[in-house]
mmCIF file of C-alpha atoms in Angstrom:
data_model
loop_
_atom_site.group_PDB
_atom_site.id
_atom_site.type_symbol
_atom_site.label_atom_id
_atom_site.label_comp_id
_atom_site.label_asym_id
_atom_site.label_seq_id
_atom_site.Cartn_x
_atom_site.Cartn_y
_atom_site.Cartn_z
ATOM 1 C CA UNK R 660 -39.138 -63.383 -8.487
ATOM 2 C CA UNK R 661 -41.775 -60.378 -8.213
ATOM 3 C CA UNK R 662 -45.112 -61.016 -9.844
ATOM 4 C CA UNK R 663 -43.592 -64.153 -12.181
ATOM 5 C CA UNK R 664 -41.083 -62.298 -13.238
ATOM 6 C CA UNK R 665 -36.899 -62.877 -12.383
ATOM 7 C CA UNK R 666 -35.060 -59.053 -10.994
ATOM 8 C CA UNK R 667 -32.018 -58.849 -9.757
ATOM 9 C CA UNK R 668 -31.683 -55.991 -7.072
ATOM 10 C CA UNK R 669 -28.700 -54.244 -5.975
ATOM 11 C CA UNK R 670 -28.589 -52.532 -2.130
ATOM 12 C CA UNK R 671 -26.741 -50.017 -1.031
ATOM 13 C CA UNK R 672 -26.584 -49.522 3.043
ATOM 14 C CA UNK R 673 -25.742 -46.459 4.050
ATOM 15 C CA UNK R 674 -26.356 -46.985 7.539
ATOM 16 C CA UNK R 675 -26.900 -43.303 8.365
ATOM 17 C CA UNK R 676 -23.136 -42.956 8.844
ATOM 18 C CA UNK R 677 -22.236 -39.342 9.268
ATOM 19 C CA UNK R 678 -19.034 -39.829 7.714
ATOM 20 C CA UNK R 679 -20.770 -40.348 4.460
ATOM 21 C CA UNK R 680 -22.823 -37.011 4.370
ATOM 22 C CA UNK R 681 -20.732 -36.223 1.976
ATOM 23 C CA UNK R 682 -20.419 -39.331 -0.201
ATOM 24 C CA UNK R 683 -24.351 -40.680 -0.241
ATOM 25 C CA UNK R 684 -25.544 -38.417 -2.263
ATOM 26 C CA UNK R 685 -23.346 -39.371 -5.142
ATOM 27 C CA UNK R 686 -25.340 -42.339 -5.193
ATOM 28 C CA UNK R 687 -28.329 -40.900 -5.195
ATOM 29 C CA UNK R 688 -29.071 -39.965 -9.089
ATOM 30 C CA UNK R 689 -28.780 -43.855 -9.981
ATOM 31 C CA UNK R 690 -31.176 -44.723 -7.009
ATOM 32 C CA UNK R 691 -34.836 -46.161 -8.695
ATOM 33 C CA UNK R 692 -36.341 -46.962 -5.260
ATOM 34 C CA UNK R 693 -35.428 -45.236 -1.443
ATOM 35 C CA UNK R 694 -36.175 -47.604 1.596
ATOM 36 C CA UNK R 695 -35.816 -45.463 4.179
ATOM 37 C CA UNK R 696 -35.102 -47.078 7.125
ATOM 38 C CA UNK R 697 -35.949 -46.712 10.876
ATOM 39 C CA UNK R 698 -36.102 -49.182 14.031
ATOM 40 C CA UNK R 699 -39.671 -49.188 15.884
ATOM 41 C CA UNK R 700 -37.457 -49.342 19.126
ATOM 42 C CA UNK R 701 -35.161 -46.710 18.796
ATOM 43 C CA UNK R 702 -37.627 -43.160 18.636
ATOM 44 C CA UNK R 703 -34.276 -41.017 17.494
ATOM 45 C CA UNK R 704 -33.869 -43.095 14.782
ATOM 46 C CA UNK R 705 -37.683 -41.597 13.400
ATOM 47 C CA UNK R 706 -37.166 -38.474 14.335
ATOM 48 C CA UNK R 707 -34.634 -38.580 11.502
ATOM 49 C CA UNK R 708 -37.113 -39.595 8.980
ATOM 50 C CA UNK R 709 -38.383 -36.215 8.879
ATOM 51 C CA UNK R 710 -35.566 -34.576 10.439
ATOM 52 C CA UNK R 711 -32.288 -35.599 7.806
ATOM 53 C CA UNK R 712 -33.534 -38.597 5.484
ATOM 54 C CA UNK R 713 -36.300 -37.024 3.929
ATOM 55 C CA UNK R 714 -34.616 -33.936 3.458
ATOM 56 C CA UNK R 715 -31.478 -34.932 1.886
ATOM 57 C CA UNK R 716 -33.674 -37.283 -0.230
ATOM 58 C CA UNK R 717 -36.079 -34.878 -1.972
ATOM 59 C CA UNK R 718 -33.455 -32.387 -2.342
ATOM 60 C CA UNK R 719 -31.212 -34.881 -4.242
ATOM 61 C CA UNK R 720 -33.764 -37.241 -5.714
ATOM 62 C CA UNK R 721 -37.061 -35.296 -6.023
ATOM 63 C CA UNK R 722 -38.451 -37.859 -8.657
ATOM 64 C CA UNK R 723 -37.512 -41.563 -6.819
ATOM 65 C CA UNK R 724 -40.181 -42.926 -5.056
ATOM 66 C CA UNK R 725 -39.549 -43.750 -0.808
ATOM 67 C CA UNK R 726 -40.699 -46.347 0.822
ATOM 68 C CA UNK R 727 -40.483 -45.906 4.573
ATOM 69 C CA UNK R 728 -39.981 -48.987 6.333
ATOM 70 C CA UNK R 729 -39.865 -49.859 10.736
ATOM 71 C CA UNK R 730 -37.587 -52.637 11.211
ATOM 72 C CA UNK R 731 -36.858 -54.549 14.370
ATOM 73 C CA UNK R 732 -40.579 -55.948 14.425
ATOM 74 C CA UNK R 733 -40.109 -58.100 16.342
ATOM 75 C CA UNK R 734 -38.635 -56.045 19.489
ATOM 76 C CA UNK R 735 -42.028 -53.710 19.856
ATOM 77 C CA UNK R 736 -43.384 -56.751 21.650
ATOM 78 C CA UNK R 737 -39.980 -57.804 23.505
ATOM 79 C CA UNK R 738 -40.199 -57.797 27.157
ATOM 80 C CA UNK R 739 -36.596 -56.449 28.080
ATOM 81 C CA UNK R 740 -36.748 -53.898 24.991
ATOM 82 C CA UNK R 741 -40.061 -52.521 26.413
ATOM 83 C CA UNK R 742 -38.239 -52.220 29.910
ATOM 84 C CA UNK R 743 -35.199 -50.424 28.536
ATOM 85 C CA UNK R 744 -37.666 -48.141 26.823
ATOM 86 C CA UNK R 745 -40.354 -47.198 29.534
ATOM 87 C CA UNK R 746 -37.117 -46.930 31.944
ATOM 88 C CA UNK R 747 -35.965 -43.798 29.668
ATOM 89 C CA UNK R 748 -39.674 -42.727 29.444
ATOM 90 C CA UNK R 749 -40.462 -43.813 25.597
ATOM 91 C CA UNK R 750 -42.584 -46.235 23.747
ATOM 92 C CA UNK R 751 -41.885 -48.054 20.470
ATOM 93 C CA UNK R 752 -43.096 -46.250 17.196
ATOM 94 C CA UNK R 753 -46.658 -47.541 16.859
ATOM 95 C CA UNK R 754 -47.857 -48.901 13.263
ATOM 96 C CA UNK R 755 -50.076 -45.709 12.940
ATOM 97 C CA UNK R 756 -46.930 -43.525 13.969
ATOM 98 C CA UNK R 757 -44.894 -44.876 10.592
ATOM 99 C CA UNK R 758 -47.813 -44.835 8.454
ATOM 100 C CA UNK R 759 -48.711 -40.982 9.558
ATOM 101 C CA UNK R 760 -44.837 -40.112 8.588
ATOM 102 C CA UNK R 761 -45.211 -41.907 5.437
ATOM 103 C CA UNK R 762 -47.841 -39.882 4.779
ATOM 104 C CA UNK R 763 -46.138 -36.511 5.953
ATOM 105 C CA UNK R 764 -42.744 -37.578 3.685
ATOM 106 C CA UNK R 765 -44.829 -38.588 0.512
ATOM 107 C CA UNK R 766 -44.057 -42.218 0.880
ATOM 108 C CA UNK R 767 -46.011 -44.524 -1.680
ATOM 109 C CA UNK R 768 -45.834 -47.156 1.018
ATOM 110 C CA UNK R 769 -45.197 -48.064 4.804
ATOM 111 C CA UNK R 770 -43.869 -51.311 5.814
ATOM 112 C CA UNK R 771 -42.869 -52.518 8.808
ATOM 113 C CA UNK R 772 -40.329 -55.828 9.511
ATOM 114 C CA UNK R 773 -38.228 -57.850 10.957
ATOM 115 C CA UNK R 774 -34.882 -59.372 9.528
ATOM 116 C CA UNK R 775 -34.788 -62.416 12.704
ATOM 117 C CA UNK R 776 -37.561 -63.120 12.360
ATOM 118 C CA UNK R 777 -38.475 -62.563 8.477
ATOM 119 C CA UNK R 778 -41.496 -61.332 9.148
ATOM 120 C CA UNK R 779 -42.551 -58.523 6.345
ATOM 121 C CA UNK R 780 -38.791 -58.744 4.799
ATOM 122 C CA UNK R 781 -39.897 -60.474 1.402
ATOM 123 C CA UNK R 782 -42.820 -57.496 0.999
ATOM 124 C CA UNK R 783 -39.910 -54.898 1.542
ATOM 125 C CA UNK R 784 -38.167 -56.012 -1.428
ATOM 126 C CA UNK R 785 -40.696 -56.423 -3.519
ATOM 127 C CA UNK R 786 -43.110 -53.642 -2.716
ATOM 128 C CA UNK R 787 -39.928 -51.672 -3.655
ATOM 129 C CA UNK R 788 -39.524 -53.357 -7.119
ATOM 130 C CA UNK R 789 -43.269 -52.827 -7.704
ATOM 131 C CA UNK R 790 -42.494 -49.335 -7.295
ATOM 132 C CA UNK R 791 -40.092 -48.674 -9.709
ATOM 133 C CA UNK R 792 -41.690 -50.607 -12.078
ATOM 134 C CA UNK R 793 -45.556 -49.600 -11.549
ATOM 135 C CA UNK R 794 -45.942 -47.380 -9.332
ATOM 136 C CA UNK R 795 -49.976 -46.481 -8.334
ATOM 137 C CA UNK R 796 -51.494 -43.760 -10.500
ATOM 138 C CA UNK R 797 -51.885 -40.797 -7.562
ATOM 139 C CA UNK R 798 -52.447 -37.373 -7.750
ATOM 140 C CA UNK R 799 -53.221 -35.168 -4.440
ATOM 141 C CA UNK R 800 -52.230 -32.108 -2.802
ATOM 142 C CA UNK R 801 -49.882 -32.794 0.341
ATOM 143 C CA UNK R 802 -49.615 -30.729 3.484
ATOM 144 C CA UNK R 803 -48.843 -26.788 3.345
ATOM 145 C CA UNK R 804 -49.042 -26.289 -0.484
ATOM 146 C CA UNK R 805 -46.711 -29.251 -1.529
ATOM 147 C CA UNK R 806 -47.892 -31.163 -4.652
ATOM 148 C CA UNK R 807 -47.492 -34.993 -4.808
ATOM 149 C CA UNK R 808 -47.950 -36.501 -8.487
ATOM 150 C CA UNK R 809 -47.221 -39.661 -9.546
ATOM 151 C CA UNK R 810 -46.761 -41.024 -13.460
ATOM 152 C CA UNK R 811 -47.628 -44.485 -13.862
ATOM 153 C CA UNK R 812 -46.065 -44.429 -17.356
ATOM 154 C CA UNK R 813 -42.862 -42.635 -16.655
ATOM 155 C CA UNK R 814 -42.290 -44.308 -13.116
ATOM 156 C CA UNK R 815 -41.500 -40.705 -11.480
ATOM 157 C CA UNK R 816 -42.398 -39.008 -8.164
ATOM 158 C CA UNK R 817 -42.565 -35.807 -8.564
ATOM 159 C CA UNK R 818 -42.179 -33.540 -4.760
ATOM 160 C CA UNK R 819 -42.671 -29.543 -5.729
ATOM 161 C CA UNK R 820 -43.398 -27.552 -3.697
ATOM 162 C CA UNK R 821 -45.178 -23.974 -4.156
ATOM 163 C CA UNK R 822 -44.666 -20.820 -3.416
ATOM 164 C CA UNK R 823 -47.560 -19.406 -2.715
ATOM 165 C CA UNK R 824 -51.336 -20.463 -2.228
ATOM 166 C CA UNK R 825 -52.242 -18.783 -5.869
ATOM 167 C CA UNK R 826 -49.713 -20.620 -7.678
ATOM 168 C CA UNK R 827 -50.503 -23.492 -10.416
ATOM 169 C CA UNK R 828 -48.679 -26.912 -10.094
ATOM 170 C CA UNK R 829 -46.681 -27.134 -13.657
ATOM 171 C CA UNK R 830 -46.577 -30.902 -13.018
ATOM 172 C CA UNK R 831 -50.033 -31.323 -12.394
ATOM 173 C CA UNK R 832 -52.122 -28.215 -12.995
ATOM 174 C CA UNK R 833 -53.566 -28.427 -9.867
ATOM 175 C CA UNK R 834 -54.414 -24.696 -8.487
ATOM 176 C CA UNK R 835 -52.941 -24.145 -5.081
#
């Protein structure tokens, strides 16, 4: 139940499995929602936000909303994890960290969680199904000339970016 009302959700996990590069985005044209998906202990696994996820998402879904979401909550504050880390000379991925990417990727939200302990996991799921359903009226101009536009009514996200600084949004009419 979200807000009163019954959903049933389907996943998909792709895990980040290369051997799907091929196969995910098939999926991708039914998707409503994207969590993307990084641990707050593992810093490659962010660098991918930005570096594949992101990417392959707005090229293949420009107009589904992303959610970014830091999982493994509950390890930022583990003693051994924080060890293993500083031994290899890195530091978990700090709250303000995932909420700056969200804002670099166009995210409509940033979560963080943890599925041992719980902890955030029911506001993943339905944060997600809020945004499908209502996402929040936005309109503003993202970094380096990209407009980022969303329709409360039509329940799209809309990533364009221009070509030039002259050039008028057609989504949005916002002069660049």
């Amino acid at each position: 139940m979200v807000d009163g009302k019954p959903i049933n959700l389907g996943l998909w996990d792709t895990a980040g499995q290369e051997d799907y590069d091929r196969l995910r985005p098939l999926s991708y044209p039914q998707t409503d929602v994207f969590l993307v998906c990084f641990s707050l202990v593992n810093p490659s696994s962010y660098e991918n936000v930005k570096a594949k996820w992101f990417p392959e998402i707005s090229h293949h879904a420009p107009n589904t909303p992303m959610i970014l979401v830091g999982t493994k909550l509950d390890l930022r504050e583990d003693r051994e994890t924080l060890e293993r880390l500083r031994d290899r000379r890195m530091a978990p991925i700090s709250f303000q960290q995932g909420m700056q990417c969200a804002k670099e990727i166009g995210a409509v939200k940033y979560l963080e969680c943890s599925a041992l302990t719980q902890k955030g996991l029911k506001n993943v799921f339905d944060d997600a199904i809020r945004a499908v359903f209502a996402p929040p009226p936005k309109k503003t101009r993202g970094k380096e000339g990209v407009c980022l536009l969303l329709f409360t009514g039509l329940n799209v996200y809309v990533f364009a970016p221009h070509f030039s600084s002259d050039t008028i949004c057609v989504k949005c009419n916002v002069k660049q």
